[in-house]
Coordinates of C-alpha atoms and ligand atoms in Angstrom, one line a residue:
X1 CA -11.3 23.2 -21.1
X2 CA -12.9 20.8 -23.9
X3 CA -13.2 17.5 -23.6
X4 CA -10.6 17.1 -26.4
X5 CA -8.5 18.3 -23.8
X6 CA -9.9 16.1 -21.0
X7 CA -8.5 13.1 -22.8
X8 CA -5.3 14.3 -24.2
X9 CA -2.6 12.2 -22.7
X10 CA 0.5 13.5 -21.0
X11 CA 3.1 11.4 -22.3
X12 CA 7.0 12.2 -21.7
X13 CA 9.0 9.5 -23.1
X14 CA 11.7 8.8 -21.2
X15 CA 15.3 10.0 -22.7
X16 CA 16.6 6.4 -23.5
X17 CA 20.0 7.2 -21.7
X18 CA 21.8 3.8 -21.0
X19 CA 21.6 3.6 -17.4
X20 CA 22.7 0.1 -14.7
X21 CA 22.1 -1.2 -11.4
X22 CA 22.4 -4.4 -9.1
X23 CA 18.8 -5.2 -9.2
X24 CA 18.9 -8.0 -6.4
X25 CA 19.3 -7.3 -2.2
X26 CA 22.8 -7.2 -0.7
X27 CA 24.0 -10.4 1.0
X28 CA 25.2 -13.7 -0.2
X29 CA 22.8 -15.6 -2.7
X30 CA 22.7 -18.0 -5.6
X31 CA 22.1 -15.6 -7.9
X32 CA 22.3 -11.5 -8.5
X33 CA 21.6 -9.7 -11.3
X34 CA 22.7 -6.4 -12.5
X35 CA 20.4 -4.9 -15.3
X36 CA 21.1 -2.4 -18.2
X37 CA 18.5 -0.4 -19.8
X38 CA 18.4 2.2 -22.7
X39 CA 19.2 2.6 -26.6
X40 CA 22.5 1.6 -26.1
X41 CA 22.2 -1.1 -23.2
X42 CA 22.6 -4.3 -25.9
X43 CA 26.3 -2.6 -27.0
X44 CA 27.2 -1.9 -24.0
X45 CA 26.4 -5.8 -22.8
X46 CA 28.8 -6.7 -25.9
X47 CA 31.5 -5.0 -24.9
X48 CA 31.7 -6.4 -21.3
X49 CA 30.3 -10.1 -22.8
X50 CA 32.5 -12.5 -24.1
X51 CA 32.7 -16.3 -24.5
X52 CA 29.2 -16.6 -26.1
X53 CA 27.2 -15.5 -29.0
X54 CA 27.1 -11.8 -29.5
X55 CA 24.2 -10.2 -27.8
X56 CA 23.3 -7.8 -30.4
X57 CA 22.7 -11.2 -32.3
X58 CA 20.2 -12.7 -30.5
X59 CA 16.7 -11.9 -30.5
X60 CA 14.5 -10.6 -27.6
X61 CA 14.2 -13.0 -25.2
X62 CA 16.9 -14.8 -25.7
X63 CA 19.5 -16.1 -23.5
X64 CA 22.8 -16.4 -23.5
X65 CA 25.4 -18.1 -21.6
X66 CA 29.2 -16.4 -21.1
X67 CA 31.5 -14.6 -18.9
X68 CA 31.8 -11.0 -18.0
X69 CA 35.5 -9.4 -18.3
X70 CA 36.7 -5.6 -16.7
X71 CA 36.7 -2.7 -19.2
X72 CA 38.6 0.1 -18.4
X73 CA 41.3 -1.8 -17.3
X74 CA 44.7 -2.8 -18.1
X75 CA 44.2 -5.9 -18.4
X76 CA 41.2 -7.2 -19.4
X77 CA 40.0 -9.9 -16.6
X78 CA 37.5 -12.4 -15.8
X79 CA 35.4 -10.9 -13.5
X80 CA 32.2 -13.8 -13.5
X81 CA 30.3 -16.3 -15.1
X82 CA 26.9 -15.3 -16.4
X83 CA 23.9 -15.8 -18.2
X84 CA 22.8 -13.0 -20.2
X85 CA 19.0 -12.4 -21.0
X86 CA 18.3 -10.3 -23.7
X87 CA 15.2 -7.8 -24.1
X88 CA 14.3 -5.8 -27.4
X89 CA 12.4 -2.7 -27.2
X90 CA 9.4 -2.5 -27.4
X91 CA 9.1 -6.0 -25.1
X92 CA 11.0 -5.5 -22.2
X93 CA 9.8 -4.0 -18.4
X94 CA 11.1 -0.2 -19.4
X95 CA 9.9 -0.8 -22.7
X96 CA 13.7 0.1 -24.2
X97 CA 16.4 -2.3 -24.9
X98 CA 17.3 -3.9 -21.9
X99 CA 20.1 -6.5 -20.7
X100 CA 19.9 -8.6 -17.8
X101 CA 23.0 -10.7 -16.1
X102 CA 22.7 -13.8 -13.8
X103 CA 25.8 -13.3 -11.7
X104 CA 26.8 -15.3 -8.8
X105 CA 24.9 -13.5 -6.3
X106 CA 28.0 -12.3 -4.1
X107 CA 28.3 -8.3 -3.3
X108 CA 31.9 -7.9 -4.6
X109 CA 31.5 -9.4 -7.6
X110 CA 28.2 -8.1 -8.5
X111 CA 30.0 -4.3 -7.8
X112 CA 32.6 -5.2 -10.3
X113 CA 30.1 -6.6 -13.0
X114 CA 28.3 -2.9 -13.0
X115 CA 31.8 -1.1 -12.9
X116 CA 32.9 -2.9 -15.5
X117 CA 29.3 -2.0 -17.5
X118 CA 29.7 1.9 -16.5
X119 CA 33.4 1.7 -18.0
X120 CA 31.6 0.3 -21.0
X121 CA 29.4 3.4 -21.3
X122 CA 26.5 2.9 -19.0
X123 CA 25.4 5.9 -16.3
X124 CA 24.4 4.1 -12.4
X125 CA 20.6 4.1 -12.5
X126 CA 18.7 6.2 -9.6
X127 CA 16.5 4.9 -7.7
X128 CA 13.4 3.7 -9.0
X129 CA 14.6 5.0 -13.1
X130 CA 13.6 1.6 -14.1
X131 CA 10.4 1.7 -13.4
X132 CA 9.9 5.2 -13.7
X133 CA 11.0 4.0 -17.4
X134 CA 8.5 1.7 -18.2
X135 CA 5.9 4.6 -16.4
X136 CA 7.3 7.1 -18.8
X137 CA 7.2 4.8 -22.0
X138 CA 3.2 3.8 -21.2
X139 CA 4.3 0.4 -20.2
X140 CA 2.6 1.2 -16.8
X141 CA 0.1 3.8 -15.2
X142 CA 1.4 5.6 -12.3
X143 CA -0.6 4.1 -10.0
X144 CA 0.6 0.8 -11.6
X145 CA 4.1 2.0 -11.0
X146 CA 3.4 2.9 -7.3
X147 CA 2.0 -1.1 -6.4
X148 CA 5.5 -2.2 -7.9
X149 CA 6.6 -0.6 -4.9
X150 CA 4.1 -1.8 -2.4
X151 CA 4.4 -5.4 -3.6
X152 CA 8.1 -5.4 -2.7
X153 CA 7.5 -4.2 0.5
X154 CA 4.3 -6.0 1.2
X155 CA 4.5 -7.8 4.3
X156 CA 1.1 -9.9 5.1
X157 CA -1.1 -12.0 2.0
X158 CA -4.0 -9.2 2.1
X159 CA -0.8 -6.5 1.2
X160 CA 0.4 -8.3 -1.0
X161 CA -2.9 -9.0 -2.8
X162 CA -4.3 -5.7 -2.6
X163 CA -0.6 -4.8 -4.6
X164 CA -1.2 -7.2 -7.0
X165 CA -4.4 -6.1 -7.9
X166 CA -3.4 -2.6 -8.1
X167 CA -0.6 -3.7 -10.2
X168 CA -3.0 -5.8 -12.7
X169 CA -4.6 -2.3 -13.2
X170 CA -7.8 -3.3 -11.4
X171 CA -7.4 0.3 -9.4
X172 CA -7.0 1.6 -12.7
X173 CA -9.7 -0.1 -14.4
X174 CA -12.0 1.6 -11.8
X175 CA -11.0 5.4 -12.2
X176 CA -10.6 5.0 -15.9
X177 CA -14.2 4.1 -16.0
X178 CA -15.3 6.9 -13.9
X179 CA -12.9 9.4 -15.8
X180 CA -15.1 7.9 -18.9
X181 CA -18.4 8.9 -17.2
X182 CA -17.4 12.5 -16.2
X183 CA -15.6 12.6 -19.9
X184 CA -19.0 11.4 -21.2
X185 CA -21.0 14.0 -19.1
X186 CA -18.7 16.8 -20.6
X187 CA -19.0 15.8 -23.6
X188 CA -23.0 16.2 -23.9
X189 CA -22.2 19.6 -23.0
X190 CA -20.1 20.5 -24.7
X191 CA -21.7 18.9 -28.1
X192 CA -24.9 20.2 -26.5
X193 CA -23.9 24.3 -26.3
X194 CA -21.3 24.3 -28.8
X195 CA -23.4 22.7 -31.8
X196 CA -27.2 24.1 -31.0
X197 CA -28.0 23.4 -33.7
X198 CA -27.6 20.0 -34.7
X199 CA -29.7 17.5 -33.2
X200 CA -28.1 16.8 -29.8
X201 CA -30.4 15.0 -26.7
X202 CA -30.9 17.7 -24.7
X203 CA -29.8 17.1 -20.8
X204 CA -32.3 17.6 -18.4
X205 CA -31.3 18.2 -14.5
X206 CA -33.1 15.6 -13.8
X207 CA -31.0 13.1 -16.1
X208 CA -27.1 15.3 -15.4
X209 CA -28.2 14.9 -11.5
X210 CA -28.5 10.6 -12.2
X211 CA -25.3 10.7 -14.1
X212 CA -23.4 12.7 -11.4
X213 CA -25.0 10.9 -8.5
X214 CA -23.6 7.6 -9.8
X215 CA -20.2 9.3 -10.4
X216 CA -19.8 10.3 -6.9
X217 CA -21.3 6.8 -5.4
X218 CA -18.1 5.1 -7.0
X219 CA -15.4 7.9 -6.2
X220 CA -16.5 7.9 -2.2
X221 CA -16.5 4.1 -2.3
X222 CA -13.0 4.1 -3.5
X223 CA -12.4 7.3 -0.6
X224 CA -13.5 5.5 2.1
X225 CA -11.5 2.3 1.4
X226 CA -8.3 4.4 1.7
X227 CA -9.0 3.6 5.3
X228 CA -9.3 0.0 4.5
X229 CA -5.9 0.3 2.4
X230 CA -3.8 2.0 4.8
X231 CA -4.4 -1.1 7.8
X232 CA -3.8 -3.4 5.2
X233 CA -0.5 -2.0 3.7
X234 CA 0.3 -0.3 7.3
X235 CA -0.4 -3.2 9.0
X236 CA -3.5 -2.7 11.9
X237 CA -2.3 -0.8 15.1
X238 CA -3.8 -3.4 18.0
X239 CA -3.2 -2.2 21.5
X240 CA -4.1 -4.4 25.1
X241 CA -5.0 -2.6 27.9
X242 CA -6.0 -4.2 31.3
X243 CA -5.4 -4.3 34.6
X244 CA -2.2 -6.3 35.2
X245 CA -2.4 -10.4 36.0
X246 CA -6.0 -10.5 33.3
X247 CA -3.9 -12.3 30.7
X248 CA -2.5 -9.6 28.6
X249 CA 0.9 -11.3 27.9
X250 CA -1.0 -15.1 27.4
X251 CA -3.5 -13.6 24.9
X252 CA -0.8 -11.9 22.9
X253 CA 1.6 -15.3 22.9
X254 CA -1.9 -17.4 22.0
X255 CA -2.4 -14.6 19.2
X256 CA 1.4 -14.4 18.4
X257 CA 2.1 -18.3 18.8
X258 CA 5.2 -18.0 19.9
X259 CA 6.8 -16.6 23.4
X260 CA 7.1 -13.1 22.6
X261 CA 5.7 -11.4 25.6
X262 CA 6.7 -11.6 29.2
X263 CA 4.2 -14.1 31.2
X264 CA 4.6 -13.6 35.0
X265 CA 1.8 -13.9 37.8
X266 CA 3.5 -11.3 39.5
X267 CA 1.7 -7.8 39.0
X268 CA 3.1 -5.2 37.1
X269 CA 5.6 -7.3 35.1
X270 CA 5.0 -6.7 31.2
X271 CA 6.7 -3.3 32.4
X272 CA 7.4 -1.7 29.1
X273 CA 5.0 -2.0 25.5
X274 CA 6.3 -5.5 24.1
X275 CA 5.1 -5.7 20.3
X276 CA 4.4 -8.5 18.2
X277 CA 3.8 -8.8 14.4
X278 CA 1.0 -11.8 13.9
X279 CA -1.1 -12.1 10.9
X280 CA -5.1 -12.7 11.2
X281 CA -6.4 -13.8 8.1
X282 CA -3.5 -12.6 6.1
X283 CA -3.6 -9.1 7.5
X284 CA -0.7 -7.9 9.8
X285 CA -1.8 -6.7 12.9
X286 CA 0.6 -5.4 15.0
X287 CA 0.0 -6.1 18.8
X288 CA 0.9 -3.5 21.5
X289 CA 1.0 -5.4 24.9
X290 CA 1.2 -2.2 27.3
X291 CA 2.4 -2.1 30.7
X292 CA -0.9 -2.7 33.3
X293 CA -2.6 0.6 33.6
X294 CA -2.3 1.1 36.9
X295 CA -1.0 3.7 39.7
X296 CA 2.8 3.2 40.8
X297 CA 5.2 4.4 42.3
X298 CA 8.0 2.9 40.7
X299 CA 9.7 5.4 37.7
X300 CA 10.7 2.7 35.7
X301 CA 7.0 1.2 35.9
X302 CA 5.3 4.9 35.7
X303 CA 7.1 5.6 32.5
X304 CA 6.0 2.4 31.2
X305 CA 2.2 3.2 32.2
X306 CA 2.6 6.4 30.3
X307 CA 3.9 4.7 27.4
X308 CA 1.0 2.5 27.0
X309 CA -1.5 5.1 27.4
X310 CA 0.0 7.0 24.4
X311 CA -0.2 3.4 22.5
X312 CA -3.8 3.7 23.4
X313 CA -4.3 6.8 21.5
X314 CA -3.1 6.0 18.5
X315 CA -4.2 2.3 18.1
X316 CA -7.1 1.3 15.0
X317 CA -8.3 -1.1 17.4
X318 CA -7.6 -1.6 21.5
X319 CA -8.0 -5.0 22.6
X320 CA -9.5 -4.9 26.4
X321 CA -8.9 -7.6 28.8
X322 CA -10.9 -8.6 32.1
X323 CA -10.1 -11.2 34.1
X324 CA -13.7 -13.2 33.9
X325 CA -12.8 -15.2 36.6
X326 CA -13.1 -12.2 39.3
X327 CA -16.1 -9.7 39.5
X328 CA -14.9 -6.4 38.4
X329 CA -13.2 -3.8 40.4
X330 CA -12.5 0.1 40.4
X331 CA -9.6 -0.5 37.8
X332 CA -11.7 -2.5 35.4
X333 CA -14.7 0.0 35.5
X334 CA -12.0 3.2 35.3
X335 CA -10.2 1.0 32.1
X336 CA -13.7 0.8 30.8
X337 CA -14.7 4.5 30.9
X338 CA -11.6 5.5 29.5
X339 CA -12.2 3.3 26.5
X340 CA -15.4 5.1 26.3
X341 CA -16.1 6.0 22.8
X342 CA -13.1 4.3 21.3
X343 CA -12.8 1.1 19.2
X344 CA -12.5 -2.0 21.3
X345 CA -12.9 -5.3 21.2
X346 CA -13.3 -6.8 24.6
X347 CA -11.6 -10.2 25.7
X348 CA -13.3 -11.6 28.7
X349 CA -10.4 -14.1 29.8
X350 CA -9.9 -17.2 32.1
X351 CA -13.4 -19.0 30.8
X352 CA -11.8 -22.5 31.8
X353 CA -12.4 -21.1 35.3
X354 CA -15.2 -18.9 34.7
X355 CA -17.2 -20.2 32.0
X356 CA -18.7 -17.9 29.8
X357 CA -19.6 -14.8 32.4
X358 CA -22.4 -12.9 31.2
X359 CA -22.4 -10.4 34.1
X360 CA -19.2 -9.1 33.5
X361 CA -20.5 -8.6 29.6
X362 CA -23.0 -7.0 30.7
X363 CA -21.3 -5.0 33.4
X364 CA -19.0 -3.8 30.6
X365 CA -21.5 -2.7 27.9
X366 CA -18.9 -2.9 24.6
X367 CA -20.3 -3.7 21.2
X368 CA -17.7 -6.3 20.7
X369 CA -17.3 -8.7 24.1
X370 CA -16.0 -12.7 23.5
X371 CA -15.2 -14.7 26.4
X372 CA -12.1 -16.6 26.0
X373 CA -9.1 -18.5 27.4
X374 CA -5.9 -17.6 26.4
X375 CA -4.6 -20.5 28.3
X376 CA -6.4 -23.2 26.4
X377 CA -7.1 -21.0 23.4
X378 CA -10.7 -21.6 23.4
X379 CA -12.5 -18.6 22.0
X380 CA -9.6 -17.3 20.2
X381 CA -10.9 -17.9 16.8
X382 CA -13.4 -15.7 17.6
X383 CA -11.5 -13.3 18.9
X384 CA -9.4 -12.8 15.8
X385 CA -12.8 -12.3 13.9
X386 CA -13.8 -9.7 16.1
X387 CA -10.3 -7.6 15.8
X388 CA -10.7 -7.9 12.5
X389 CA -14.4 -7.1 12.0
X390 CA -13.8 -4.1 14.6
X391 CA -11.7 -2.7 11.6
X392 CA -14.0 -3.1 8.8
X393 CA -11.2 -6.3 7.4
X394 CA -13.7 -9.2 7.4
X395 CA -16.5 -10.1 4.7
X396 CA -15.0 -7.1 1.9
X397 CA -14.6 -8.1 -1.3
X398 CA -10.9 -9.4 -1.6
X399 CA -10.8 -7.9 -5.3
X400 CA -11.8 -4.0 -4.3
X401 CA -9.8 -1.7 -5.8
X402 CA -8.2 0.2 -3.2
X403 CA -6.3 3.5 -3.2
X404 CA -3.2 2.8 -1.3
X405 CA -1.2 6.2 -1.0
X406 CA -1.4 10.1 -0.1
X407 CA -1.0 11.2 -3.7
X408 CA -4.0 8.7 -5.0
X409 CA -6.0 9.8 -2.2
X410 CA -5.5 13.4 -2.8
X411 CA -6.5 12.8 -6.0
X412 CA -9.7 11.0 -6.1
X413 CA -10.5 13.3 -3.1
X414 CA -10.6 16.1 -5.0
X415 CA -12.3 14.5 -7.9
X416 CA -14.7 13.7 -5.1
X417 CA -15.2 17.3 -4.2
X418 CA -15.6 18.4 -7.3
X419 CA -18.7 16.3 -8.2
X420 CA -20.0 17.5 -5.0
X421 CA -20.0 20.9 -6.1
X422 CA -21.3 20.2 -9.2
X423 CA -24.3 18.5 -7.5
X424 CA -25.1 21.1 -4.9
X425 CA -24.5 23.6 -7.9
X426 CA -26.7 22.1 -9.9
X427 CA -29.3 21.4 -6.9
X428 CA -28.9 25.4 -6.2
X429 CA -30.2 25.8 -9.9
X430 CA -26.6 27.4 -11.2
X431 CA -26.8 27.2 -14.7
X432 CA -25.3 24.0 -16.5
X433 CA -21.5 25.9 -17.0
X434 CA -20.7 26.1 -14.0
X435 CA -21.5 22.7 -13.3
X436 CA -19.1 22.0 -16.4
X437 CA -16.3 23.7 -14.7
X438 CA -16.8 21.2 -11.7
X439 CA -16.9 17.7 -13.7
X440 CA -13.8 19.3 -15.7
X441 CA -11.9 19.8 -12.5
X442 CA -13.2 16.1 -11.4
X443 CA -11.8 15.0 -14.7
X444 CA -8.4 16.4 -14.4
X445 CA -7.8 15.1 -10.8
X446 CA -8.5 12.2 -12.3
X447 CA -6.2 12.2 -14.8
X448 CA -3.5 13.4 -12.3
X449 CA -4.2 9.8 -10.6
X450 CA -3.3 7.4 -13.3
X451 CA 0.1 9.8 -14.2
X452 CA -1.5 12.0 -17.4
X453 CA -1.5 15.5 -16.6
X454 CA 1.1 15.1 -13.9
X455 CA 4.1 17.4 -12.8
X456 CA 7.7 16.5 -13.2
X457 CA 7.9 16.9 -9.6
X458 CA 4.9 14.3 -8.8
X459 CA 6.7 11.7 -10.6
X460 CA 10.3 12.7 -9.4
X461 CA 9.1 12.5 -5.5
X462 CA 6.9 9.2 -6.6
X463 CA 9.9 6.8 -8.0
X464 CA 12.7 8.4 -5.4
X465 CA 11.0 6.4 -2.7
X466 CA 11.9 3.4 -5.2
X467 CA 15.1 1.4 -4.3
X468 CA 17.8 1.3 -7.1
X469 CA 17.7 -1.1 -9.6
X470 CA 13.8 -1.4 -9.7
Ligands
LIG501 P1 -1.0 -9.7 32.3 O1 -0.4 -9.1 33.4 O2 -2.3 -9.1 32.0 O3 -0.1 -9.6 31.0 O4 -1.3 -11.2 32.6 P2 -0.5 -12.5 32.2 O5 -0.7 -12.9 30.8 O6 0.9 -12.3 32.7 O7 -1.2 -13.6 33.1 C1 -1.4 -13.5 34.5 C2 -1.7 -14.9 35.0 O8 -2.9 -15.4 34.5 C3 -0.6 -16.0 34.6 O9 -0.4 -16.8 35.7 C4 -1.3 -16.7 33.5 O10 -0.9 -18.0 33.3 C5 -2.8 -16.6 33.9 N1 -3.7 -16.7 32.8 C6 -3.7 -16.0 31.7 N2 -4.7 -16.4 30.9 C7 -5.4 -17.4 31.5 C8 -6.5 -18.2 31.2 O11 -7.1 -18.1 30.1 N3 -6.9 -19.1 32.1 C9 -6.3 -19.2 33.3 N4 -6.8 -20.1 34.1 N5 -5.2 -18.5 33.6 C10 -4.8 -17.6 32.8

């Protein structure tokens, strides 16, 4: 493959079929909106439309105040008041013609406004077909297409940023820059050993080794943040562990805010994993207060033991919690070897009573210790710091493009480990072609990323997790 090729852009427009949806949530609201796209999506707004100007009339952008009647009926009737917004191809979000109604936002009438628009011609839209639309008619890259998504079910501030960025392109930006690097490094070659002899710079190792060295310092940056993406789209798994009566239950309620968590003096109370959804910082972190880890007899309590164990496992970051106003015991020390080699943040808890108690830090040897009281929440702020520090979230650049999915990932993964090869070919002294073959491969994953060079089945299986009517 040629560089020619490298570049050429997949681009299948989409079949301009006229196709509807409600485009707003179910429930009661002041406004819904059902939205028409496609060649025909103007004349079939006119022929539900009436009491206003015709919308084939008005200009792009334009809006229009009127009432909606049934079609298909026997007798034609008033079905809502609306305001029609009208959108002319090329400038709309699909990039076709495109019709949108302001309905009262009630269910049963919003239903009959998009029957009345399928009698009128219109086919119900699938799930995500209109932004598979504007994907399909260059309007947006795929990986674009895909923050759509995350932005409308972003939950904390650092989601929904990270989603915004990715749809302002700033992902985008990134990979097309290093597609345009690996492009450029193909290109030399190709110029190099298909015209000999005109007077092309010749590449030295030396040189192809700095160019591909710098290709590969950008693509693992952008692999390793896919760690960094998935806590903050995810949300960050946060278990407690401790002995019962340390302050579990107060810490989580002093992180939470609110009474979420059972608070008993009683031992063995917090029986089950109670969870909690608090955001640090703008990142959600989801707190797992487990039952104490402790021996018992009691089923009910043993299952909850178990329970918490497994939360253990698969938490990003466990929260440990010693009571700093006792020295420690057997359970602390057998709490602490078990979090042996796993990433903890310890809370040393009670310092109204204990002051800050530096044997018990000691004692425990973690990386990450603060002393704190849940009770009077000194110490907390620090706390929240160190959870999010423990998780790489604190003191990155806001603004870093981060891949945010499987499919991205598998792509600039690959891309990843093709420049490898290319370097260890090229350190093994293989001659330049082969090293070729690798940036081409690079390339094409690339490519794959931002939606050229994709399978109809990669973009089906991206926009059905879309909800209709977006
Ligand atoms: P858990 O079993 O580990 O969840 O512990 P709890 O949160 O139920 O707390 C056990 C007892 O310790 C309760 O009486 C709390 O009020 C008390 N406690 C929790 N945190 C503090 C603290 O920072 N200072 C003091 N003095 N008491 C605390």
């Amino acid at each position: 493959m040629k560089t020619e090729k490298i570049n050429e852009k997949y681009v299948k427009k989409s079949d301009g079929s006229t196709v509807a949806a409600i485009a707003t949530p179910s429930g009661e609201g002041a406004i819904g909106v059902v939205r028409i796209t496609g060649d025909d999506a103007i004349s079939v707004a006119d022929r539900v439309f009436f009491g206003g100007k015709k919308l084939r009339e008005l200009g792009g952008y334009c809006a229009e105040y009127g009432k909606i009647k049934t079609v298909g009926t026997e007798k034609n009737e008033t079905v809502d008041d609306v305001v029609a917004l009208v959108y002319c191809a090329p400038h709309s979000y699909t990039g076709e013609d495109m019709v949108e109604f302001f309905c009262h936002g009630n269910d049963r009438i919003l239903a009959r406004v998009l029957n009345s628009v399928v009698s009128a011609g219109a086919e119900i839209a699938g799930p995500g077909e209109f932004t598979k639309r504007a994907f399909l008619n260059g309007k947006m890259s795929l990986s674009q297409a895909e923050a759509v998504m995350e932005l409308i079910s972003a939950k904390g501030k650092s989601s929904i940023e990270t989603a915004r960025d990715r749809l302002e392109g700033r992902l985008g930006k990134e990979t097309d820059e290093i597609y345009s690097m690996i492009a450029g490094v193909c290109a030399h070659f190709a110029a190099w050993t298909d015209y000999p002899e005109e007077d092309v710079e010749e590449m030295t190792k030396q040189s192809l080794m700095g160019e591909l060295l710098k290709i590969k310092k950008r693509l693992e940056k952008l692999v390793l943040g896919y760690e960094t993406g998935k806590l903050i789209s995810n949300g960050v798994k946060c278990t407690l562990a401790g002995k019962p009566n340390v302050g579990k239950s107060t810490i989580m309620n002093a992180l939470a805010g609110e009474d979420c968590s059972i608070v008993s003096e009683t031992a063995g109370t917090t029986r089950d994993v109670v969870e909690a959804e608090v955001s640090l910082d703008g990142v959600i972190m989801k707190l797992y207060d487990t039952a104490g880890i402790r021996e018992s007899d009691n089923e009910i309590e043993k299952m909850g033991v178990e329970r918490a164990r497994k939360k253990l496992y698969s938490a990003d970051v466990v929260l440990a919690v010693f009571d700093g106003s006792k020295p420690l015991d057997d359970r602390d020390l057998k709490i602490a070897e078990l979090l042996k080699g796993k990433n903890v943040v310890a809370a040393v808890n009670k310092k109204d009573i204990a002051g800050n108690n530096a044997d018990i830090a000691k004692t425990l040897g973690f990386k990450r210790i603060v002393s704190v009281s849940a009770l009077n929440g000194d110490g907390m702020d620090e706390l929240e710091k160190e959870l999010l520090s423990a998780v790489g979230l604190i003191l990155r650049d806001e603004h870093e493009p981060i891949v945010s999915n499987e499919r991205q990932y598998s792509c600039i993964s690959r891309a990843d480990a093709c420049i490898k090869e290319a370097i260890d070919a090229l350190r093994a002294g293989v001659t330049f072609d082969a090293v070729e073959v690798c940036a081409q491969s690079a390339a094409e994953a690339l490519a794959q990323f931002s939606g050229n060079n994709v399978s109809e089945d990669v973009i089906n299986e991206v926009f059905s997790k879309f909800c209709v009517g977006n």
